[in-house]
Every structure is written in structure tokens, then in C-alpha cells.
Amino acid sequence: MAETAHREGIVTRSTGSWYDVRTDDGTTVPARVRGKFRLADNDVTNPVAVGDRVTLRMNEQDDTGLIVDIHERTTKLSRRAAGRRAGEEHVIVANVDRAWAVQAVDLPRFNPGFVDRFLVMAEVFDLPAGIILNKIDLMDDISSEHAAAVDDFCTLYNDLGYPVLPTSATAPANIDLLREALHDEVSVVTGPSGTGKSSLLNAVEDTLDVATGAVSQKTRKGTHTTTYATLHPLSFGGYIVDTPGIREFGLLDMHPADLCHFFVEFIPYLDDCRFPDCTHDHEPGCAVKDAVDAGAIHPMRYESYCNILYSLQDGQEGTGR
Ligand SMILES: Nc1nc2c(ncn2[C@@H]2O[C@H](COP(=O)(O)OP(=O)(O)O)[C@@H](O)[C@H]2O)c(=O)[nH]1
Ligand SMILES: [Mg+2]
Ligand SMILES: [Zn+2]
């Protein structure tokens, strides 16, 4: 009997029992999962996730594949499953290289509260993150105060280690840099509606049909959270992750006391608060607040921290589940 052919690829889509696997020669193979993977890990609802690199054993009769090996993941975005398997982990996408938040200079004006929630999410999952600041063509139309705030915004996040990439989809500007940033990576691109995500992705590649980013309220609140992510291949190499549920894997079940560890610039101060259980909100002798007063932590970031802290304390986060 002839030796069975094996191929490697990346899972680009999942419909529950069938997976699209894009093999290294660029063809897409429908594939199923070998039974043992379904049973192997009881705490995970989906042992194979979009973004996984897999080995297929090919069925030469019908050109379908059997997923016989799942390669080790570098990263994963996940959330707690709802419904019948409540509490179990559902992996939304594996092996994301970077998550980008799209913001606009104006219309709608950039929103540090959104950005900081997004960055906490990225830190929770240990994902490199960056910010695409779109609509820079509007810089000429805004007040000098507003322009100074834009500069402050860029400096703040660049200094924290989150690259800010200024773009214009319509002017256009820096589309080549954006292409370079996405090249050969698996990128999540999210951001509020109206910031220009679709326009940017069209500028990068006009065949992309991605509805990425802001979630419709209906999807978020719906009881059917089996919304699968999709990987869209880029012609110049790499993938854009499209997920309707991007915001719901935000802050999951985080304990309020853990939040401060995901504000990267707070970390050096956390051991110096007077109280070991300091929430860095109202307590005297708080090293984080001292650092804000001393100008070492930006007040905007501290404000975001407090807002997220209060919503965690009130149980308002993670309502997308
Ligand atoms: N001035 C300006 N307008 C833009 C730019 N990018 C997108 N827009 C406009 O902003 C609006 C929303 O863009 P869209 O791509 O649909 O945003 P999405 O909701 O994030 O996908 C549209 O009217 C676009 O033409 C830009 O770089 N500069
Ligand atoms: Mg859009
Ligand atoms: Zn403190």
C-alpha cells in the first residue's frame, strides 16, 4: 500500500466539525479532527482552533484531510464558554502574532479608554499589541489643542512599548508601512466602528472582505456565542483575523486585584504601596498614585485603570459572555 501523504497547514476556518486548512502551497483542504483530540482535553471546548498549525493526513480519494497533529501554540485568545459547557475554555484564535487597535485622529476622536481596555486584553494573553492611528489627513483640520493631544497620545503609547502607526486610508498615507507591519504575521485588527478599519484593509488589499472589529450589540449579548473567527490570507503573506466577538474576550473573569499587573508601567511600583492589598484607588501610601503625581505615570492611564477597576468591582466586565 502506498505511503499516506501528510501535509501541513494553518486552520483558517471552523464550522464545528469541519475545518478549512490552508496548506503551505496555498490550497485549502477541508479537514476533520481525529477523535482523540476531541477527548484529550476536557477543559477546552475546541481542541483545534482557528490559527492552529496542524499536520494533515490526506485522503487521496476525496482530497480531504484528517488532522493528526496540532503544533504547539505560541499564543491564544480565549474566553470562557457559555451554555452547556459554561466555564470551560473556548479558544477563539491561536498563534496571533500581534493585535492592533484602530483609532482615528477625529470622527470619531481617539479614545484612550478603549485603547487601555484593549491593551489590558493584550497583556492578559501576552500578545504584542500596537495602535493604528488612522485619519491623520484630518490633522490639518483640527485645533492646535486637539493636535497636541494627538501627539501626546502617540508619545504615551510609543513610550510604553506599544507602537503607534499613523495612517490615512483615504489620503492615503503609510499604507506601505501598514502592509509591512502585517506582512507574514497573524494580525488581529479591531477598533470602534467608523475609525476606518474596512477602508484601511481595502487599501492594504482590495480583495479583502473583512467585517472585523466593533461587535454589534446583538452579537455580544446573544446567547449563541458560537461565533467563529476566520483567518483571511494576505496576498503578500500573513493573515488578518476576523472575529465577530473581539470585545467579548476582553477582561473575562479577572479579579480586580490582578488588573494593575496588566498596566505595564505600574509594575515597578506595585511592591512599594503601604498596604499589600492596595487597589491603588483610595489607599494612603500608594506608590502608584505617587508615581502619577510625580509624572511617571500618565494621568490618562491612571484614569483608565480606575474606570476598569470599578467596572470589575461592579461585575460589569465580561458581560459579553
Ligand atoms: N478623512 C478620512 N476618512 C477616512 C479615513 N479612513 C476611513 N475614512 C472614512 O471613515 C468612514 C468609516 O470608514 P470605515 O472604513 O467604514 O470604518 P470602520 O467602521 O472602522 O470599518 C468612511 O466614511 C470612510 O470613508 C481616513 O484615513 N481619513
Ligand atoms: Mg467596517
Ligand atoms: Zn497602591
Short mmCIF file of C-alpha atoms and ligand atoms in Angstrom, two decimals:
data_model
loop_
_atom_site.label_atom_id
_atom_site.label_comp_id
_atom_site.label_asym_id
_atom_site.label_seq_id
_atom_site.Cartn_x
_atom_site.Cartn_y
_atom_site.Cartn_z
CA MET A 1 0.00 0.00 0.00
CA ALA A 2 1.27 3.47 -0.86
CA GLU A 3 2.52 5.67 1.93
CA THR A 4 -0.12 8.11 3.17
CA ALA A 5 0.52 11.73 2.23
CA HIS A 6 0.91 14.24 5.03
CA ARG A 7 0.58 17.99 4.63
CA GLU A 8 0.99 20.93 6.96
CA GLY A 9 -1.16 23.98 7.16
CA ILE A 10 -2.99 26.53 9.22
CA VAL A 11 -6.64 26.35 10.24
CA THR A 12 -8.39 29.32 8.68
CA ARG A 13 -12.00 28.49 9.46
CA SER A 14 -14.02 26.19 11.63
CA THR A 15 -17.63 25.22 11.29
CA GLY A 16 -17.73 22.93 14.26
CA SER A 17 -16.87 19.54 12.82
CA TRP A 18 -15.11 20.59 9.60
CA TYR A 19 -12.08 22.83 9.34
CA ASP A 20 -10.56 24.71 6.43
CA VAL A 21 -6.84 24.13 6.47
CA ARG A 22 -4.72 26.30 4.20
CA THR A 23 -1.72 24.23 3.33
CA ASP A 24 1.70 25.64 2.68
CA ASP A 25 1.19 25.61 -1.09
CA GLY A 26 -1.80 27.93 -0.70
CA THR A 27 -4.62 25.46 -1.32
CA THR A 28 -7.42 24.99 1.18
CA VAL A 29 -8.29 21.48 2.30
CA PRO A 30 -11.46 20.54 4.17
CA ALA A 31 -10.43 18.53 7.21
CA ARG A 32 -11.81 16.72 10.18
CA VAL A 33 -10.27 16.07 13.56
CA ARG A 34 -9.12 12.72 14.76
CA GLY A 35 -11.36 11.62 17.61
CA LYS A 36 -8.70 11.50 20.27
CA PHE A 37 -8.18 15.27 20.13
CA ARG A 38 -11.81 15.83 20.92
CA LEU A 39 -11.49 13.75 24.04
CA ALA A 40 -7.97 14.69 25.07
CA ASP A 41 -8.56 17.89 26.98
CA ASN A 42 -11.83 18.13 28.82
CA ASP A 43 -11.36 21.73 29.90
CA VAL A 44 -11.33 23.06 26.36
CA THR A 45 -14.40 23.08 24.17
CA ASN A 46 -12.38 23.19 20.95
CA PRO A 47 -9.07 21.35 20.86
CA VAL A 48 -8.43 22.67 17.35
CA ALA A 49 -8.84 26.41 16.91
CA VAL A 50 -8.58 28.81 14.03
CA GLY A 51 -4.93 29.78 13.75
CA ASP A 52 -3.62 26.39 14.80
CA ARG A 53 -0.86 24.91 12.70
CA VAL A 54 -1.68 21.30 12.01
CA THR A 55 -0.48 18.20 10.23
CA LEU A 56 -3.00 16.56 7.92
CA ARG A 57 -3.16 13.00 6.74
CA MET A 58 -4.63 13.26 3.28
CA ASN A 59 -7.41 11.10 1.97
CA GLU A 60 -6.39 10.79 -1.67
CA GLN A 61 -9.87 9.60 -2.67
CA ASP A 62 -11.72 12.79 -1.88
CA ASP A 63 -8.92 15.32 -1.14
CA THR A 64 -10.00 15.84 2.43
CA GLY A 65 -7.66 15.74 5.37
CA LEU A 66 -7.57 14.31 8.83
CA ILE A 67 -5.92 16.49 11.45
CA VAL A 68 -3.45 14.12 13.10
CA ASP A 69 -1.22 16.61 14.87
CA ILE A 70 -1.71 20.06 16.36
CA HIS A 71 1.51 22.03 16.67
CA GLU A 72 2.38 23.82 19.85
CA ARG A 73 0.72 27.24 20.13
CA THR A 74 2.67 30.43 20.66
CA THR A 75 -0.34 32.46 21.83
CA LYS A 76 -4.07 32.10 22.14
CA LEU A 77 -7.08 34.29 22.64
CA SER A 78 -9.79 32.53 24.56
CA ARG A 79 -12.88 33.06 26.59
CA ARG A 80 -14.99 31.09 28.98
CA ALA A 81 -17.62 29.10 27.15
CA ALA A 82 -21.28 29.82 27.70
CA GLY A 83 -24.23 27.47 27.80
CA ARG A 84 -23.91 23.75 28.19
CA ARG A 85 -20.14 23.89 28.66
CA ALA A 86 -20.12 27.01 30.81
CA GLY A 87 -16.80 27.75 32.43
CA GLU A 88 -14.75 25.72 30.01
CA GLU A 89 -12.21 27.46 27.88
CA HIS A 90 -13.05 28.27 24.30
CA VAL A 91 -10.05 29.17 22.15
CA ILE A 92 -11.12 31.86 19.71
CA VAL A 93 -7.88 32.02 17.79
CA ALA A 94 -4.40 30.58 18.24
CA ASN A 95 -0.97 31.88 17.26
CA VAL A 96 -1.85 35.55 16.94
CA ASP A 97 1.37 37.50 16.36
CA ARG A 98 0.02 40.96 17.10
CA ALA A 99 -3.22 42.71 17.96
CA TRP A 100 -3.85 46.19 16.55
CA ALA A 101 -6.38 48.67 17.82
CA VAL A 102 -7.53 51.15 15.19
CA GLN A 103 -8.19 54.65 16.41
CA ALA A 104 -8.87 57.85 14.49
CA VAL A 105 -7.46 61.34 14.88
CA ASP A 106 -11.06 62.54 14.67
CA LEU A 107 -14.51 61.35 13.59
CA PRO A 108 -14.54 59.52 15.94
CA ARG A 109 -11.80 61.01 18.06
CA PHE A 110 -9.33 58.54 19.58
CA ASN A 111 -10.49 57.01 22.81
CA PRO A 112 -7.83 56.14 25.41
CA GLY A 113 -10.42 54.23 27.45
CA PHE A 114 -10.97 51.86 24.53
CA VAL A 115 -7.24 51.58 23.89
CA ASP A 116 -6.41 50.79 27.50
CA ARG A 117 -9.07 48.08 27.77
CA PHE A 118 -7.69 46.61 24.55
CA LEU A 119 -4.12 46.75 25.90
CA VAL A 120 -5.14 45.03 29.13
CA MET A 121 -6.66 42.28 26.98
CA ALA A 122 -3.43 42.02 25.00
CA GLU A 123 -1.35 41.83 28.19
CA VAL A 124 -3.65 39.19 29.68
CA PHE A 125 -2.99 36.99 26.66
CA ASP A 126 0.64 38.02 26.39
CA LEU A 127 0.08 39.34 22.88
CA PRO A 128 2.24 42.02 21.33
CA ALA A 129 -0.06 44.97 20.67
CA GLY A 130 0.00 48.16 18.68
CA ILE A 131 -2.19 51.07 17.70
CA ILE A 132 -3.06 52.19 14.20
CA LEU A 133 -3.90 55.88 14.36
CA ASN A 134 -5.94 56.48 11.23
CA LYS A 135 -7.27 59.62 9.53
CA ILE A 136 -4.05 61.59 10.00
CA ASP A 137 -5.13 63.62 6.96
CA LEU A 138 -7.53 65.33 9.40
CA MET A 139 -4.60 66.80 11.37
CA ASP A 140 -4.85 69.94 9.22
CA ASP A 141 -8.48 70.46 10.21
CA ILE A 142 -8.27 70.14 13.98
CA SER A 143 -7.49 72.68 16.69
CA SER A 144 -3.94 73.06 17.99
CA GLU A 145 -5.15 71.74 21.34
CA HIS A 146 -6.53 68.63 19.71
CA ALA A 147 -3.32 68.23 17.68
CA ALA A 148 -1.27 68.43 20.87
CA ALA A 149 -3.47 65.72 22.38
CA VAL A 150 -2.81 63.53 19.33
CA ASP A 151 0.94 63.98 19.79
CA ASP A 152 0.63 63.22 23.49
CA PHE A 153 -1.37 60.08 22.66
CA CYS A 154 1.29 58.85 20.21
CA THR A 155 4.17 59.57 22.59
CA LEU A 156 2.43 57.93 25.53
CA TYR A 157 1.81 54.58 23.84
CA ASN A 158 5.08 54.51 21.91
CA ASP A 159 6.93 55.09 25.18
CA LEU A 160 5.00 52.26 26.84
CA GLY A 161 6.24 49.92 24.11
CA TYR A 162 3.06 49.82 22.02
CA PRO A 163 3.96 51.04 18.54
CA VAL A 164 1.65 53.70 17.12
CA LEU A 165 1.34 53.62 13.36
CA PRO A 166 -0.17 56.80 11.88
CA THR A 167 -2.11 56.17 8.68
CA SER A 168 -4.63 57.57 6.31
CA ALA A 169 -6.77 55.23 4.28
CA THR A 170 -8.21 57.97 2.11
CA ALA A 171 -5.29 60.41 1.62
CA PRO A 172 -3.60 57.77 1.58
CA ALA A 173 -0.56 57.68 3.88
CA ASN A 174 1.67 54.97 5.33
CA ILE A 175 -0.28 52.15 3.74
CA ASP A 176 3.07 50.61 2.75
CA LEU A 177 4.14 50.70 6.41
CA LEU A 178 0.90 49.06 7.43
CA ARG A 179 1.47 46.35 4.83
CA GLU A 180 4.93 45.85 6.24
CA ALA A 181 3.53 45.58 9.77
CA LEU A 182 1.04 42.92 8.68
CA HIS A 183 3.46 41.05 6.44
CA ASP A 184 3.88 37.37 7.38
CA GLU A 185 2.07 37.84 10.69
CA VAL A 186 -1.29 36.72 12.02
CA SER A 187 -2.86 40.03 12.99
CA VAL A 188 -5.99 40.86 14.90
CA VAL A 189 -7.31 44.27 13.88
CA THR A 190 -10.05 45.78 15.97
CA GLY A 191 -11.42 49.18 16.83
CA PRO A 192 -14.63 51.15 17.18
CA SER A 193 -16.88 51.47 14.18
CA GLY A 194 -16.12 54.44 11.95
CA THR A 195 -12.38 54.56 12.66
CA GLY A 196 -11.64 53.26 9.16
CA LYS A 197 -10.85 49.56 9.58
CA SER A 198 -12.59 48.49 6.39
CA SER A 199 -11.06 51.37 4.44
CA LEU A 200 -7.57 50.52 5.72
CA LEU A 201 -7.86 46.83 4.94
CA ASN A 202 -9.19 47.69 1.48
CA ALA A 203 -6.24 50.00 0.95
CA VAL A 204 -3.87 47.24 2.02
CA GLU A 205 -5.53 44.69 -0.20
CA ASP A 206 -8.65 45.43 -2.18
CA THR A 207 -9.85 41.85 -2.28
CA LEU A 208 -10.15 41.60 1.49
CA ASP A 209 -13.69 41.18 2.64
CA VAL A 210 -13.43 41.56 6.36
CA ALA A 211 -16.02 42.79 8.81
CA THR A 212 -13.50 42.91 11.61
CA GLY A 213 -13.73 44.96 14.75
CA ALA A 214 -16.59 46.52 16.58
CA VAL A 215 -19.17 43.99 17.57
CA SER A 216 -22.81 44.50 17.04
CA GLN A 217 -24.60 44.70 20.35
CA LYS A 218 -26.78 41.86 19.17
CA THR A 219 -23.83 39.50 18.76
CA ARG A 220 -22.31 40.47 22.08
CA LYS A 221 -25.41 39.98 24.14
CA GLY A 222 -26.72 36.99 22.27
CA THR A 223 -26.85 33.65 23.97
CA HIS A 224 -25.32 31.94 20.95
CA THR A 225 -21.68 32.77 21.33
CA THR A 226 -20.52 30.13 18.88
CA THR A 227 -19.19 32.82 16.60
CA TYR A 228 -16.06 31.53 14.94
CA ALA A 229 -13.05 33.51 13.96
CA THR A 230 -11.77 33.41 10.39
CA LEU A 231 -8.26 33.94 9.03
CA HIS A 232 -8.10 35.93 5.80
CA PRO A 233 -4.90 35.30 3.87
CA LEU A 234 -2.97 38.34 2.65
CA SER A 235 -1.51 38.09 -0.85
CA PHE A 236 1.84 39.42 0.40
CA GLY A 237 1.97 36.91 3.27
CA GLY A 238 0.20 36.79 6.61
CA TYR A 239 -3.38 36.67 7.81
CA ILE A 240 -5.94 39.07 9.18
CA VAL A 241 -8.12 37.62 11.91
CA ASP A 242 -11.77 38.39 11.57
CA THR A 243 -13.82 37.73 14.64
CA PRO A 244 -17.27 38.97 15.41
CA GLY A 245 -16.63 38.54 19.12
CA ILE A 246 -13.48 40.53 19.53
CA ARG A 247 -14.56 42.51 22.56
CA GLU A 248 -16.02 39.67 24.48
CA PHE A 249 -12.70 38.01 25.13
CA GLY A 250 -11.72 41.20 26.87
CA LEU A 251 -11.40 41.00 30.57
CA LEU A 252 -13.08 37.68 31.25
CA ASP A 253 -13.04 36.65 34.84
CA MET A 254 -10.26 38.86 36.08
CA HIS A 255 -10.09 39.55 39.77
CA PRO A 256 -9.96 43.34 40.35
CA ALA A 257 -6.71 42.87 42.30
CA ASP A 258 -4.99 41.46 39.22
CA LEU A 259 -5.76 44.40 36.96
CA CYS A 260 -2.76 46.54 37.97
CA HIS A 261 -0.35 43.90 36.68
CA PHE A 262 -1.61 44.48 33.15
CA PHE A 263 -0.76 48.19 33.19
CA VAL A 264 2.86 47.63 32.29
CA GLU A 265 4.16 50.93 33.66
CA PHE A 266 2.55 50.31 37.09
CA ILE A 267 4.56 47.16 37.68
CA PRO A 268 7.73 48.77 39.10
CA TYR A 269 5.66 50.47 41.83
CA LEU A 270 3.38 47.66 42.92
CA ASP A 271 5.61 46.40 45.73
CA ASP A 272 6.03 49.84 47.28
CA CYS A 273 2.45 50.56 48.36
CA ARG A 274 1.90 50.74 52.12
CA PHE A 275 -0.81 48.08 52.02
CA PRO A 276 -0.07 44.79 50.29
CA ASP A 277 -3.68 44.61 49.06
CA CYS A 278 -3.65 48.20 47.79
CA THR A 279 -6.12 48.72 44.94
CA HIS A 280 -4.26 51.95 44.01
CA ASP A 281 -7.52 53.82 44.24
CA HIS A 282 -8.20 55.35 47.66
CA GLU A 283 -5.47 53.96 49.92
CA PRO A 284 -2.90 56.21 51.61
CA GLY A 285 0.74 55.50 50.88
CA CYS A 286 0.03 54.26 47.37
CA ALA A 287 3.19 54.16 45.25
CA VAL A 288 1.18 54.09 42.03
CA LYS A 289 -0.67 57.30 42.90
CA ASP A 290 2.64 58.86 43.97
CA ALA A 291 4.04 57.95 40.55
CA VAL A 292 1.04 59.62 38.89
CA ASP A 293 1.64 62.76 40.99
CA ALA A 294 5.33 62.68 40.12
CA GLY A 295 4.51 62.49 36.41
CA ALA A 296 5.95 58.99 35.97
CA ILE A 297 2.54 57.50 35.15
CA HIS A 298 0.27 59.33 32.72
CA PRO A 299 -2.98 60.54 34.37
CA MET A 300 -4.95 59.24 31.38
CA ARG A 301 -3.69 55.72 32.00
CA TYR A 302 -4.43 56.02 35.70
CA GLU A 303 -7.95 57.18 34.89
CA SER A 304 -8.43 54.17 32.61
CA TYR A 305 -7.14 51.90 35.34
CA CYS A 306 -9.68 53.30 37.83
CA ASN A 307 -12.53 53.00 35.34
CA ILE A 308 -11.75 49.38 34.55
CA LEU A 309 -11.19 48.64 38.24
CA TYR A 310 -14.62 50.00 39.17
CA SER A 311 -16.33 48.06 36.41
CA LEU A 312 -14.58 44.87 37.55
CA GLN A 313 -15.62 45.55 41.13
CA ASP A 314 -19.19 46.10 39.96
CA GLY A 315 -19.11 42.93 37.87
CA GLN A 316 -19.66 44.96 34.71
CA GLU A 317 -16.79 43.48 32.71
CA GLY A 318 -17.02 40.33 30.70
CA THR A 319 -20.74 40.78 30.09
CA GLY A 320 -20.22 39.72 26.50
CA ARG A 321 -20.11 36.08 27.55
N1 LIG B 1 -10.63 61.56 6.42
C1 LIG B 1 -10.53 60.22 6.47
N2 LIG B 1 -11.64 59.46 6.44
C2 LIG B 1 -11.49 58.12 6.49
C3 LIG B 1 -10.24 57.50 6.57
N3 LIG B 1 -10.43 56.16 6.63
C4 LIG B 1 -11.75 55.96 6.58
N4 LIG B 1 -12.40 57.14 6.48
C5 LIG B 1 -13.86 57.34 6.40
O1 LIG B 1 -14.42 56.99 7.66
C6 LIG B 1 -15.68 56.37 7.47
C7 LIG B 1 -15.70 54.99 8.16
O2 LIG B 1 -14.77 54.16 7.49
P1 LIG B 1 -14.89 52.57 7.57
O3 LIG B 1 -13.72 52.02 6.83
O4 LIG B 1 -16.24 52.12 7.14
O5 LIG B 1 -14.72 52.35 9.13
P2 LIG B 1 -14.95 51.00 10.00
O6 LIG B 1 -16.32 51.14 10.59
O7 LIG B 1 -13.92 51.07 11.07
O8 LIG B 1 -14.80 49.84 9.10
C8 LIG B 1 -15.91 56.28 5.97
O9 LIG B 1 -16.71 57.39 5.59
C9 LIG B 1 -14.52 56.42 5.40
O10 LIG B 1 -14.50 56.98 4.12
C10 LIG B 1 -9.07 58.34 6.60
O11 LIG B 1 -7.93 57.89 6.68
N5 LIG B 1 -9.28 59.69 6.56
MG MG B 2 -16.06 48.27 8.72
ZN ZN B 3 -1.19 51.30 45.57
#
